[in-house]
mmCIF file with all atom_site columns, C-alpha atoms in Angstrom:
data_model
loop_
_atom_site.group_PDB
_atom_site.id
_atom_site.type_symbol
_atom_site.label_atom_id
_atom_site.label_alt_id
_atom_site.label_comp_id
_atom_site.label_asym_id
_atom_site.label_entity_id
_atom_site.label_seq_id
_atom_site.pdbx_PDB_ins_code
_atom_site.Cartn_x
_atom_site.Cartn_y
_atom_site.Cartn_z
_atom_site.occupancy
_atom_site.B_iso_or_equiv
_atom_site.pdbx_formal_charge
_atom_site.auth_seq_id
_atom_site.auth_comp_id
_atom_site.auth_asym_id
_atom_site.auth_atom_id
_atom_site.pdbx_PDB_model_num
ATOM 1   C CA . MET A 1 1   ? 158.802 77.282  -18.847 1.00 0.00 ? 1   MET A CA 1
ATOM 2   C CA . PHE A 1 2   ? 158.765 78.788  -22.336 1.00 0.00 ? 2   PHE A CA 1
ATOM 3   C CA . SER A 1 3   ? 157.532 76.557  -25.145 1.00 0.00 ? 3   SER A CA 1
ATOM 4   C CA . ALA A 1 4   ? 159.583 75.716  -28.228 1.00 0.00 ? 4   ALA A CA 1
ATOM 5   C CA . SER A 1 5   ? 157.197 77.862  -30.274 1.00 0.00 ? 5   SER A CA 1
ATOM 6   C CA . GLN A 1 6   ? 158.395 80.990  -28.433 1.00 0.00 ? 6   GLN A CA 1
ATOM 7   C CA . PRO A 1 7   ? 162.140 81.104  -29.210 1.00 0.00 ? 7   PRO A CA 1
ATOM 8   C CA . SER A 1 8   ? 162.236 84.848  -29.812 1.00 0.00 ? 8   SER A CA 1
ATOM 9   C CA . GLY A 1 9   ? 159.717 85.994  -27.220 1.00 0.00 ? 9   GLY A CA 1
ATOM 10  C CA . GLY A 1 10  ? 160.078 86.066  -23.453 1.00 0.00 ? 10  GLY A CA 1
ATOM 11  C CA . TRP A 1 11  ? 162.882 83.513  -23.476 1.00 0.00 ? 11  TRP A CA 1
ATOM 12  C CA . LEU A 1 12  ? 165.017 85.612  -25.833 1.00 0.00 ? 12  LEU A CA 1
ATOM 13  C CA . ASN A 1 13  ? 164.416 88.786  -23.828 1.00 0.00 ? 13  ASN A CA 1
ATOM 14  C CA . GLN A 1 14  ? 165.243 87.025  -20.557 1.00 0.00 ? 14  GLN A CA 1
ATOM 15  C CA . SER A 1 15  ? 168.438 85.506  -21.964 1.00 0.00 ? 15  SER A CA 1
ATOM 16  C CA . ALA A 1 16  ? 169.618 88.815  -23.414 1.00 0.00 ? 16  ALA A CA 1
ATOM 17  C CA . TYR A 1 17  ? 168.807 90.607  -20.184 1.00 0.00 ? 17  TYR A CA 1
ATOM 18  C CA . CYS A 1 18  ? 170.920 88.084  -18.255 1.00 0.00 ? 18  CYS A CA 1
ATOM 19  C CA . LEU A 1 19  ? 173.926 88.889  -20.468 1.00 0.00 ? 19  LEU A CA 1
ATOM 20  C CA . PHE A 1 20  ? 173.339 92.618  -20.035 1.00 0.00 ? 20  PHE A CA 1
ATOM 21  C CA . ASN A 1 21  ? 172.877 92.303  -16.274 1.00 0.00 ? 21  ASN A CA 1
ATOM 22  C CA . TYR A 1 22  ? 176.037 90.201  -15.919 1.00 0.00 ? 22  TYR A CA 1
ATOM 23  C CA . ILE A 1 23  ? 178.092 92.884  -17.680 1.00 0.00 ? 23  ILE A CA 1
ATOM 24  C CA . MET A 1 24  ? 176.702 95.525  -15.311 1.00 0.00 ? 24  MET A CA 1
ATOM 25  C CA . GLN A 1 25  ? 177.393 93.482  -12.164 1.00 0.00 ? 25  GLN A CA 1
ATOM 26  C CA . ALA A 1 26  ? 180.659 91.629  -12.800 1.00 0.00 ? 26  ALA A CA 1
ATOM 27  C CA . ILE A 1 27  ? 184.205 93.021  -12.685 1.00 0.00 ? 27  ILE A CA 1
ATOM 28  C CA . PRO A 1 28  ? 184.539 94.866  -16.031 1.00 0.00 ? 28  PRO A CA 1
ATOM 29  C CA . THR A 1 29  ? 188.162 93.808  -16.578 1.00 0.00 ? 29  THR A CA 1
ATOM 30  C CA . ASP A 1 30  ? 187.361 90.086  -16.301 1.00 0.00 ? 30  ASP A CA 1
ATOM 31  C CA . GLU A 1 31  ? 188.043 88.215  -19.554 1.00 0.00 ? 31  GLU A CA 1
ATOM 32  C CA . ILE A 1 32  ? 184.725 86.378  -19.272 1.00 0.00 ? 32  ILE A CA 1
ATOM 33  C CA . VAL A 1 33  ? 182.881 89.710  -19.160 1.00 0.00 ? 33  VAL A CA 1
ATOM 34  C CA . LYS A 1 34  ? 184.676 90.804  -22.321 1.00 0.00 ? 34  LYS A CA 1
ATOM 35  C CA . GLU A 1 35  ? 183.612 87.617  -24.083 1.00 0.00 ? 35  GLU A CA 1
ATOM 36  C CA . ILE A 1 36  ? 180.017 88.062  -22.932 1.00 0.00 ? 36  ILE A CA 1
ATOM 37  C CA . SER A 1 37  ? 180.008 91.653  -24.199 1.00 0.00 ? 37  SER A CA 1
ATOM 38  C CA . GLN A 1 38  ? 181.009 90.354  -27.645 1.00 0.00 ? 38  GLN A CA 1
ATOM 39  C CA . VAL A 1 39  ? 178.144 87.856  -27.572 1.00 0.00 ? 39  VAL A CA 1
ATOM 40  C CA . LEU A 1 40  ? 175.662 90.533  -26.511 1.00 0.00 ? 40  LEU A CA 1
ATOM 41  C CA . GLY A 1 41  ? 176.880 92.866  -29.258 1.00 0.00 ? 41  GLY A CA 1
ATOM 42  C CA . LYS A 1 42  ? 176.393 90.213  -31.946 1.00 0.00 ? 42  LYS A CA 1
ATOM 43  C CA . LEU A 1 43  ? 172.970 89.368  -30.552 1.00 0.00 ? 43  LEU A CA 1
ATOM 44  C CA . ILE A 1 44  ? 171.864 93.013  -30.699 1.00 0.00 ? 44  ILE A CA 1
ATOM 45  C CA . ASP A 1 45  ? 173.067 93.363  -34.293 1.00 0.00 ? 45  ASP A CA 1
ATOM 46  C CA . ASN A 1 46  ? 171.237 90.179  -35.299 1.00 0.00 ? 46  ASN A CA 1
ATOM 47  C CA . LEU A 1 47  ? 168.054 91.339  -33.566 1.00 0.00 ? 47  LEU A CA 1
ATOM 48  C CA . HIS A 1 48  ? 168.283 94.657  -35.382 1.00 0.00 ? 48  HIS A CA 1
ATOM 49  C CA . GLU A 1 49  ? 168.623 92.928  -38.759 1.00 0.00 ? 49  GLU A CA 1
ATOM 50  C CA . GLU A 1 50  ? 165.493 90.924  -37.966 1.00 0.00 ? 50  GLU A CA 1
ATOM 51  C CA . GLU A 1 51  ? 163.710 94.079  -36.726 1.00 0.00 ? 51  GLU A CA 1
ATOM 52  C CA . ASN A 1 52  ? 163.183 92.333  -33.410 1.00 0.00 ? 52  ASN A CA 1
ATOM 53  C CA . TYR A 1 53  ? 163.464 94.637  -30.376 1.00 0.00 ? 53  TYR A CA 1
ATOM 54  C CA . PRO A 1 54  ? 162.922 92.844  -27.033 1.00 0.00 ? 54  PRO A CA 1
ATOM 55  C CA . PRO A 1 55  ? 162.213 95.059  -23.993 1.00 0.00 ? 55  PRO A CA 1
ATOM 56  C CA . PHE A 1 56  ? 165.742 94.644  -22.600 1.00 0.00 ? 56  PHE A CA 1
ATOM 57  C CA . LEU A 1 57  ? 167.001 96.974  -25.347 1.00 0.00 ? 57  LEU A CA 1
ATOM 58  C CA . GLU A 1 58  ? 165.116 99.903  -23.833 1.00 0.00 ? 58  GLU A CA 1
ATOM 59  C CA . GLU A 1 59  ? 166.835 99.425  -20.486 1.00 0.00 ? 59  GLU A CA 1
ATOM 60  C CA . LEU A 1 60  ? 170.196 99.044  -22.214 1.00 0.00 ? 60  LEU A CA 1
ATOM 61  C CA . LEU A 1 61  ? 169.717 102.342 -24.080 1.00 0.00 ? 61  LEU A CA 1
ATOM 62  C CA . GLU A 1 62  ? 168.616 104.039 -20.858 1.00 0.00 ? 62  GLU A CA 1
ATOM 63  C CA . THR A 1 63  ? 171.762 102.733 -19.171 1.00 0.00 ? 63  THR A CA 1
ATOM 64  C CA . VAL A 1 64  ? 174.029 103.997 -21.966 1.00 0.00 ? 64  VAL A CA 1
ATOM 65  C CA . ASP A 1 65  ? 172.396 107.430 -21.857 1.00 0.00 ? 65  ASP A CA 1
ATOM 66  C CA . ALA A 1 66  ? 172.458 107.704 -18.042 1.00 0.00 ? 66  ALA A CA 1
ATOM 67  C CA . THR A 1 67  ? 176.055 106.468 -17.793 1.00 0.00 ? 67  THR A CA 1
ATOM 68  C CA . LEU A 1 68  ? 177.260 109.003 -20.359 1.00 0.00 ? 68  LEU A CA 1
ATOM 69  C CA . ARG A 1 69  ? 175.545 111.812 -18.443 1.00 0.00 ? 69  ARG A CA 1
ATOM 70  C CA . ASP A 1 70  ? 177.060 110.622 -15.154 1.00 0.00 ? 70  ASP A CA 1
ATOM 71  C CA . ILE A 1 71  ? 180.554 110.512 -16.618 1.00 0.00 ? 71  ILE A CA 1
ATOM 72  C CA . HIS A 1 72  ? 180.094 114.022 -17.994 1.00 0.00 ? 72  HIS A CA 1
ATOM 73  C CA . THR A 1 73  ? 178.708 115.616 -14.839 1.00 0.00 ? 73  THR A CA 1
ATOM 74  C CA . ASP A 1 74  ? 180.152 113.708 -11.844 1.00 0.00 ? 74  ASP A CA 1
ATOM 75  C CA . GLY A 1 75  ? 182.789 115.383 -9.698  1.00 0.00 ? 75  GLY A CA 1
ATOM 76  C CA . CYS A 1 76  ? 186.334 114.024 -9.314  1.00 0.00 ? 76  CYS A CA 1
ATOM 77  C CA . THR A 1 77  ? 186.873 113.026 -5.703  1.00 0.00 ? 77  THR A CA 1
ATOM 78  C CA . ASP A 1 78  ? 189.084 109.981 -5.095  1.00 0.00 ? 78  ASP A CA 1
ATOM 79  C CA . ASN A 1 79  ? 186.126 107.613 -4.800  1.00 0.00 ? 79  ASN A CA 1
ATOM 80  C CA . LEU A 1 80  ? 184.376 109.100 -7.811  1.00 0.00 ? 80  LEU A CA 1
ATOM 81  C CA . ILE A 1 81  ? 187.480 108.710 -9.974  1.00 0.00 ? 81  ILE A CA 1
ATOM 82  C CA . LEU A 1 82  ? 187.382 104.964 -9.331  1.00 0.00 ? 82  LEU A CA 1
ATOM 83  C CA . THR A 1 83  ? 183.637 104.896 -9.927  1.00 0.00 ? 83  THR A CA 1
ATOM 84  C CA . LYS A 1 84  ? 184.018 106.911 -13.116 1.00 0.00 ? 84  LYS A CA 1
ATOM 85  C CA . ASP A 1 85  ? 186.687 104.551 -14.447 1.00 0.00 ? 85  ASP A CA 1
ATOM 86  C CA . GLU A 1 86  ? 184.403 101.587 -13.805 1.00 0.00 ? 86  GLU A CA 1
ATOM 87  C CA . LYS A 1 87  ? 181.508 103.309 -15.571 1.00 0.00 ? 87  LYS A CA 1
ATOM 88  C CA . ILE A 1 88  ? 183.709 104.028 -18.571 1.00 0.00 ? 88  ILE A CA 1
ATOM 89  C CA . GLN A 1 89  ? 184.826 100.402 -18.749 1.00 0.00 ? 89  GLN A CA 1
ATOM 90  C CA . ARG A 1 90  ? 181.253 99.116  -18.542 1.00 0.00 ? 90  ARG A CA 1
ATOM 91  C CA . LEU A 1 91  ? 180.088 101.586 -21.181 1.00 0.00 ? 91  LEU A CA 1
ATOM 92  C CA . ILE A 1 92  ? 182.860 100.432 -23.503 1.00 0.00 ? 92  ILE A CA 1
ATOM 93  C CA . LEU A 1 93  ? 181.766 96.828  -22.916 1.00 0.00 ? 93  LEU A CA 1
ATOM 94  C CA . LEU A 1 94  ? 178.178 97.680  -23.831 1.00 0.00 ? 94  LEU A CA 1
ATOM 95  C CA . ASN A 1 95  ? 179.320 99.254  -27.095 1.00 0.00 ? 95  ASN A CA 1
ATOM 96  C CA . LYS A 1 96  ? 180.171 96.111  -29.037 1.00 0.00 ? 96  LYS A CA 1
ATOM 97  C CA . SER A 1 97  ? 177.148 96.383  -31.322 1.00 0.00 ? 97  SER A CA 1
ATOM 98  C CA . LYS A 1 98  ? 177.376 98.690  -34.345 1.00 0.00 ? 98  LYS A CA 1
ATOM 99  C CA . HIS A 1 99  ? 173.885 99.969  -33.563 1.00 0.00 ? 99  HIS A CA 1
ATOM 100 C CA . ILE A 1 100 ? 174.674 100.749 -29.930 1.00 0.00 ? 100 ILE A CA 1
ATOM 101 C CA . LEU A 1 101 ? 177.880 102.431 -31.152 1.00 0.00 ? 101 LEU A CA 1
ATOM 102 C CA . LYS A 1 102 ? 175.836 104.612 -33.479 1.00 0.00 ? 102 LYS A CA 1
ATOM 103 C CA . TYR A 1 103 ? 173.494 105.498 -30.611 1.00 0.00 ? 103 TYR A CA 1
ATOM 104 C CA . SER A 1 104 ? 176.398 106.357 -28.273 1.00 0.00 ? 104 SER A CA 1
ATOM 105 C CA . ILE A 1 105 ? 178.206 108.463 -30.890 1.00 0.00 ? 105 ILE A CA 1
ATOM 106 C CA . GLY A 1 106 ? 174.971 110.380 -31.418 1.00 0.00 ? 106 GLY A CA 1
ATOM 107 C CA . LYS A 1 107 ? 174.641 111.035 -27.693 1.00 0.00 ? 107 LYS A CA 1
ATOM 108 C CA . ILE A 1 108 ? 178.258 112.188 -27.413 1.00 0.00 ? 108 ILE A CA 1
ATOM 109 C CA . THR A 1 109 ? 177.786 114.413 -30.453 1.00 0.00 ? 109 THR A CA 1
ATOM 110 C CA . ALA A 1 110 ? 174.868 116.099 -28.674 1.00 0.00 ? 110 ALA A CA 1
ATOM 111 C CA . ILE A 1 111 ? 177.089 116.657 -25.611 1.00 0.00 ? 111 ILE A CA 1
ATOM 112 C CA . LEU A 1 112 ? 179.768 118.245 -27.813 1.00 0.00 ? 112 LEU A CA 1
ATOM 113 C CA . GLU A 1 113 ? 177.232 120.456 -29.585 1.00 0.00 ? 113 GLU A CA 1
ATOM 114 C CA . ASN A 1 114 ? 176.070 121.758 -26.223 1.00 0.00 ? 114 ASN A CA 1
ATOM 115 C CA . LEU A 1 115 ? 179.689 122.197 -25.107 1.00 0.00 ? 115 LEU A CA 1
ATOM 116 C CA . HIS A 1 116 ? 180.523 124.193 -28.222 1.00 0.00 ? 116 HIS A CA 1
ATOM 117 C CA . THR A 1 117 ? 177.533 126.478 -27.692 1.00 0.00 ? 117 THR A CA 1
ATOM 118 C CA . ASN A 1 118 ? 178.515 127.103 -24.073 1.00 0.00 ? 118 ASN A CA 1
ATOM 119 C CA . LEU A 1 119 ? 182.214 127.705 -24.779 1.00 0.00 ? 119 LEU A CA 1
ATOM 120 C CA . THR A 1 120 ? 181.546 130.165 -27.592 1.00 0.00 ? 120 THR A CA 1
ATOM 121 C CA . GLN A 1 121 ? 178.647 132.052 -26.020 1.00 0.00 ? 121 GLN A CA 1
ATOM 122 C CA . GLU A 1 122 ? 179.393 132.155 -22.285 1.00 0.00 ? 122 GLU A CA 1
ATOM 123 C CA . ASN A 1 123 ? 182.464 134.156 -21.270 1.00 0.00 ? 123 ASN A CA 1
ATOM 124 C CA . LEU A 1 124 ? 182.714 132.644 -17.790 1.00 0.00 ? 124 LEU A CA 1
ATOM 125 C CA . TYR A 1 125 ? 181.615 129.106 -18.644 1.00 0.00 ? 125 TYR A CA 1
ATOM 126 C CA . GLU A 1 126 ? 184.940 127.555 -17.611 1.00 0.00 ? 126 GLU A CA 1
ATOM 127 C CA . CYS A 1 127 ? 184.684 129.207 -14.177 1.00 0.00 ? 127 CYS A CA 1
ATOM 128 C CA . THR A 1 128 ? 181.166 128.057 -13.403 1.00 0.00 ? 128 THR A CA 1
ATOM 129 C CA . ASN A 1 129 ? 181.325 124.599 -15.013 1.00 0.00 ? 129 ASN A CA 1
ATOM 130 C CA . ILE A 1 130 ? 184.713 123.281 -13.946 1.00 0.00 ? 130 ILE A CA 1
ATOM 131 C CA . VAL A 1 131 ? 183.493 119.690 -13.467 1.00 0.00 ? 131 VAL A CA 1
ATOM 132 C CA . GLU A 1 132 ? 182.024 119.399 -16.954 1.00 0.00 ? 132 GLU A CA 1
ATOM 133 C CA . LEU A 1 133 ? 185.194 120.747 -18.546 1.00 0.00 ? 133 LEU A CA 1
ATOM 134 C CA . GLU A 1 134 ? 187.381 118.386 -16.538 1.00 0.00 ? 134 GLU A CA 1
ATOM 135 C CA . ASN A 1 135 ? 185.201 115.461 -17.533 1.00 0.00 ? 135 ASN A CA 1
ATOM 136 C CA . ILE A 1 136 ? 185.095 116.305 -21.234 1.00 0.00 ? 136 ILE A CA 1
ATOM 137 C CA . CYS A 1 137 ? 188.427 114.515 -21.645 1.00 0.00 ? 137 CYS A CA 1
ATOM 138 C CA . TYR A 1 138 ? 186.676 111.262 -20.690 1.00 0.00 ? 138 TYR A CA 1
ATOM 139 C CA . ILE A 1 139 ? 183.973 111.974 -23.261 1.00 0.00 ? 139 ILE A CA 1
ATOM 140 C CA . PHE A 1 140 ? 186.567 112.501 -25.995 1.00 0.00 ? 140 PHE A CA 1
ATOM 141 C CA . HIS A 1 141 ? 188.379 109.331 -24.882 1.00 0.00 ? 141 HIS A CA 1
ATOM 142 C CA . MET A 1 142 ? 185.226 107.265 -25.312 1.00 0.00 ? 142 MET A CA 1
ATOM 143 C CA . LEU A 1 143 ? 184.351 108.960 -28.592 1.00 0.00 ? 143 LEU A CA 1
ATOM 144 C CA . GLU A 1 144 ? 187.773 108.043 -29.940 1.00 0.00 ? 144 GLU A CA 1
ATOM 145 C CA . LYS A 1 145 ? 187.260 104.387 -29.037 1.00 0.00 ? 145 LYS A CA 1
ATOM 146 C CA . PHE A 1 146 ? 183.711 104.300 -30.371 1.00 0.00 ? 146 PHE A CA 1
ATOM 147 C CA . LEU A 1 147 ? 184.698 105.947 -33.660 1.00 0.00 ? 147 LEU A CA 1
ATOM 148 C CA . LYS A 1 148 ? 187.452 103.389 -34.230 1.00 0.00 ? 148 LYS A CA 1
ATOM 149 C CA . ARG A 1 149 ? 185.035 100.533 -33.621 1.00 0.00 ? 149 ARG A CA 1
ATOM 150 C CA . TYR A 1 150 ? 182.189 102.022 -35.633 1.00 0.00 ? 150 TYR A CA 1
ATOM 151 C CA . LYS A 1 151 ? 184.362 102.870 -38.626 1.00 0.00 ? 151 LYS A CA 1
ATOM 152 C CA . LYS A 1 152 ? 185.899 99.405  -38.606 1.00 0.00 ? 152 LYS A CA 1
ATOM 153 C CA . VAL A 1 153 ? 182.482 97.745  -38.665 1.00 0.00 ? 153 VAL A CA 1
ATOM 154 C CA . LYS A 1 154 ? 181.102 100.263 -41.157 1.00 0.00 ? 154 LYS A CA 1
ATOM 155 C CA . ASP A 1 155 ? 184.007 99.790  -43.553 1.00 0.00 ? 155 ASP A CA 1
ATOM 156 C CA . THR A 1 156 ? 183.769 96.012  -43.276 1.00 0.00 ? 156 THR A CA 1
ATOM 157 C CA . ASN A 1 157 ? 180.069 95.994  -44.128 1.00 0.00 ? 157 ASN A CA 1
ATOM 158 C CA . GLN A 1 158 ? 180.150 98.897  -46.585 1.00 0.00 ? 158 GLN A CA 1
ATOM 159 C CA . SER A 1 159 ? 179.154 96.778  -49.560 1.00 0.00 ? 159 SER A CA 1
ATOM 160 C CA . GLN A 1 160 ? 176.160 95.351  -47.693 1.00 0.00 ? 160 GLN A CA 1
ATOM 161 C CA . ASN A 1 161 ? 175.028 98.707  -46.321 1.00 0.00 ? 161 ASN A CA 1
ATOM 162 C CA . SER A 1 162 ? 175.133 100.358 -49.761 1.00 0.00 ? 162 SER A CA 1
ATOM 163 C CA . GLN A 1 163 ? 172.344 98.181  -51.184 1.00 0.00 ? 163 GLN A CA 1
ATOM 164 C CA . ASP A 1 164 ? 169.738 100.875 -51.819 1.00 0.00 ? 164 ASP A CA 1
ATOM 165 C CA . THR A 1 165 ? 167.230 98.301  -53.055 1.00 0.00 ? 165 THR A CA 1
ATOM 166 C CA . LEU A 1 166 ? 166.642 97.053  -49.530 1.00 0.00 ? 166 LEU A CA 1
ATOM 167 C CA . PRO A 1 167 ? 164.135 98.891  -47.306 1.00 0.00 ? 167 PRO A CA 1
ATOM 168 C CA . LYS A 1 168 ? 165.638 100.885 -44.459 1.00 0.00 ? 168 LYS A CA 1
ATOM 169 C CA . ARG A 1 169 ? 165.266 99.214  -41.098 1.00 0.00 ? 169 ARG A CA 1
ATOM 170 C CA . SER A 1 170 ? 164.226 101.113 -38.007 1.00 0.00 ? 170 SER A CA 1
ATOM 171 C CA . SER A 1 171 ? 167.220 102.114 -35.920 1.00 0.00 ? 171 SER A CA 1
ATOM 172 C CA . LEU A 1 172 ? 167.457 101.687 -32.173 1.00 0.00 ? 172 LEU A CA 1
ATOM 173 C CA . THR A 1 173 ? 167.435 105.471 -31.918 1.00 0.00 ? 173 THR A CA 1
ATOM 174 C CA . GLU A 1 174 ? 164.045 105.520 -33.649 1.00 0.00 ? 174 GLU A CA 1
ATOM 175 C CA . LEU A 1 175 ? 162.771 102.882 -31.240 1.00 0.00 ? 175 LEU A CA 1
ATOM 176 C CA . TRP A 1 176 ? 163.900 105.015 -28.318 1.00 0.00 ? 176 TRP A CA 1
ATOM 177 C CA . ARG A 1 177 ? 162.378 108.251 -29.627 1.00 0.00 ? 177 ARG A CA 1
ATOM 178 C CA . LYS A 1 178 ? 159.088 106.720 -30.686 1.00 0.00 ? 178 LYS A CA 1
ATOM 179 C CA . LYS A 1 179 ? 158.588 105.535 -27.129 1.00 0.00 ? 179 LYS A CA 1
ATOM 180 C CA . TRP A 1 180 ? 158.755 109.074 -25.757 1.00 0.00 ? 180 TRP A CA 1
ATOM 181 C CA . ASN A 1 181 ? 157.471 111.063 -28.720 1.00 0.00 ? 181 ASN A CA 1
ATOM 182 C CA . PRO A 1 182 ? 155.060 109.186 -31.011 1.00 0.00 ? 182 PRO A CA 1
ATOM 183 C CA . ASN A 1 183 ? 154.717 112.273 -33.252 1.00 0.00 ? 183 ASN A CA 1
ATOM 184 C CA . CYS A 1 184 ? 158.392 112.610 -34.115 1.00 0.00 ? 184 CYS A CA 1
ATOM 185 C CA . LYS A 1 185 ? 158.355 110.700 -37.441 1.00 0.00 ? 185 LYS A CA 1
ATOM 186 C CA . GLU A 1 186 ? 159.183 113.772 -39.533 1.00 0.00 ? 186 GLU A CA 1
ATOM 187 C CA . VAL A 1 187 ? 162.042 114.771 -37.233 1.00 0.00 ? 187 VAL A CA 1
ATOM 188 C CA . ILE A 1 188 ? 163.476 111.267 -37.361 1.00 0.00 ? 188 ILE A CA 1
ATOM 189 C CA . ARG A 1 189 ? 163.200 111.148 -41.152 1.00 0.00 ? 189 ARG A CA 1
ATOM 190 C CA . ASN A 1 190 ? 165.086 114.413 -41.508 1.00 0.00 ? 190 ASN A CA 1
ATOM 191 C CA . GLU A 1 191 ? 167.796 113.436 -39.011 1.00 0.00 ? 191 GLU A CA 1
ATOM 192 C CA . ASN A 1 192 ? 168.359 110.098 -40.718 1.00 0.00 ? 192 ASN A CA 1
ATOM 193 C CA . LYS A 1 193 ? 169.394 111.948 -43.876 1.00 0.00 ? 193 LYS A CA 1
ATOM 194 C CA . ILE A 1 194 ? 172.506 113.089 -42.041 1.00 0.00 ? 194 ILE A CA 1
ATOM 195 C CA . CYS A 1 195 ? 175.133 110.413 -41.475 1.00 0.00 ? 195 CYS A CA 1
ATOM 196 C CA . ILE A 1 196 ? 176.069 110.191 -37.800 1.00 0.00 ? 196 ILE A CA 1
ATOM 197 C CA . LEU A 1 197 ? 179.761 110.515 -38.702 1.00 0.00 ? 197 LEU A CA 1
ATOM 198 C CA . LYS A 1 198 ? 179.077 113.642 -40.760 1.00 0.00 ? 198 LYS A CA 1
ATOM 199 C CA . ARG A 1 199 ? 177.196 115.281 -37.896 1.00 0.00 ? 199 ARG A CA 1
ATOM 200 C CA . CYS A 1 200 ? 179.967 114.337 -35.459 1.00 0.00 ? 200 CYS A CA 1
ATOM 201 C CA . SER A 1 201 ? 182.637 115.591 -37.865 1.00 0.00 ? 201 SER A CA 1
ATOM 202 C CA . GLU A 1 202 ? 180.872 118.940 -38.237 1.00 0.00 ? 202 GLU A CA 1
ATOM 203 C CA . ILE A 1 203 ? 180.775 119.700 -34.521 1.00 0.00 ? 203 ILE A CA 1
ATOM 204 C CA . LEU A 1 204 ? 184.348 118.497 -34.027 1.00 0.00 ? 204 LEU A CA 1
ATOM 205 C CA . ASN A 1 205 ? 185.476 120.846 -36.782 1.00 0.00 ? 205 ASN A CA 1
ATOM 206 C CA . LYS A 1 206 ? 183.674 123.775 -35.136 1.00 0.00 ? 206 LYS A CA 1
ATOM 207 C CA . ILE A 1 207 ? 185.343 123.019 -31.799 1.00 0.00 ? 207 ILE A CA 1
ATOM 208 C CA . ILE A 1 208 ? 188.764 122.806 -33.458 1.00 0.00 ? 208 ILE A CA 1
ATOM 209 C CA . VAL A 1 209 ? 188.378 126.123 -35.264 1.00 0.00 ? 209 VAL A CA 1
ATOM 210 C CA . GLU A 1 210 ? 186.544 128.175 -32.651 1.00 0.00 ? 210 GLU A CA 1
ATOM 211 C CA . CYS A 1 211 ? 188.073 126.856 -29.427 1.00 0.00 ? 211 CYS A CA 1
ATOM 212 C CA . MET A 1 212 ? 191.757 126.753 -30.369 1.00 0.00 ? 212 MET A CA 1
ATOM 213 C CA . ASN A 1 213 ? 192.668 130.040 -28.678 1.00 0.00 ? 213 ASN A CA 1
ATOM 214 C CA . GLY A 1 214 ? 190.889 129.754 -25.327 1.00 0.00 ? 214 GLY A CA 1
ATOM 215 C CA . TYR A 1 215 ? 190.559 125.970 -25.002 1.00 0.00 ? 215 TYR A CA 1
ATOM 216 C CA . SER A 1 216 ? 193.527 124.451 -26.806 1.00 0.00 ? 216 SER A CA 1
ATOM 217 C CA . LEU A 1 217 ? 193.354 121.085 -24.992 1.00 0.00 ? 217 LEU A CA 1
ATOM 218 C CA . VAL A 1 218 ? 189.690 120.691 -25.895 1.00 0.00 ? 218 VAL A CA 1
ATOM 219 C CA . ALA A 1 219 ? 190.464 121.637 -29.498 1.00 0.00 ? 219 ALA A CA 1
ATOM 220 C CA . TYR A 1 220 ? 193.341 119.136 -29.628 1.00 0.00 ? 220 TYR A CA 1
ATOM 221 C CA . ALA A 1 221 ? 191.155 116.309 -28.299 1.00 0.00 ? 221 ALA A CA 1
ATOM 222 C CA . ALA A 1 222 ? 188.537 117.215 -30.915 1.00 0.00 ? 222 ALA A CA 1
ATOM 223 C CA . LEU A 1 223 ? 191.230 117.140 -33.608 1.00 0.00 ? 223 LEU A CA 1
ATOM 224 C CA . GLN A 1 224 ? 192.251 113.604 -32.618 1.00 0.00 ? 224 GLN A CA 1
ATOM 225 C CA . CYS A 1 225 ? 188.688 112.395 -33.086 1.00 0.00 ? 225 CYS A CA 1
ATOM 226 C CA . PHE A 1 226 ? 188.183 114.458 -36.246 1.00 0.00 ? 226 PHE A CA 1
ATOM 227 C CA . ASN A 1 227 ? 191.198 112.826 -37.879 1.00 0.00 ? 227 ASN A CA 1
ATOM 228 C CA . LEU A 1 228 ? 189.789 109.371 -37.159 1.00 0.00 ? 228 LEU A CA 1
ATOM 229 C CA . ILE A 1 229 ? 186.652 110.182 -39.151 1.00 0.00 ? 229 ILE A CA 1
ATOM 230 C CA . GLN A 1 230 ? 188.664 111.506 -42.097 1.00 0.00 ? 230 GLN A CA 1
ATOM 231 C CA . ASP A 1 231 ? 190.911 108.418 -42.378 1.00 0.00 ? 231 ASP A CA 1
#
C-alpha cells in the first residue's frame, strides 16, 4: 500500500503504467482504449508541466522509438500488413500528448533526413532498399496526423508558450538523451534553438525539390506534410 504522502511517487508511476500497458494490450480500435489514450496524454502533459518524470515515461519513449523503426523496416507479407496496421494504430493512440507528439515528429524527421541522404547519394538505393521505400508511405501518413495534432495544440497554447519570462522546462527528449549521454548538454542546448516544425519543414522541402524527378510519390507525400506546417 502507498501512503497518502506519496501521491506522485510509486503510486503515480504504477497508475500511469497501467494506462500505458492497457493501450498496448487492448484492441486499438476500441472506444474505451481511445478514451484511455486521451487520459494518458493529459497526464503526460501535466507531469511535464510539473517537471515530474516517472519511470514509465522511459518505457513509453522506448516503445514509440521501437515501433517507428519497426514500421519503417518491416516487410509487407499478409500477416505483417495486419501487424503493421495495428502498430500504427497503437502509435497514434500513444501520441495524444503534445510532448510525445514533439518527440515522435523529431524521430520521423530523423528518418526523413536519412532517407533524403540515401535517395540523393545512392544511385541504386531503391533497388537495394525496397522495403524501406514501400514503408515510407506509412511514415508520411503518421507524420501528417502528428503534425495536425501538434499544430492544433501549439496554436491553442501559443499565448502561454510565448511567455519568455518563464524558465524553460526540460523536454522529454532531453530526459531520454541525458539517460544515454550525460555529456550532451551542449548538443541539446543547440538543438533546442531550432523549432521542431522548422527542422521538419526544412527536410520536407529538400525532399520535395530534390526528389521530384526520380521519386515523385515520395516528393508528393512530403509536399502534403509541408503544406500542413505552412498553414
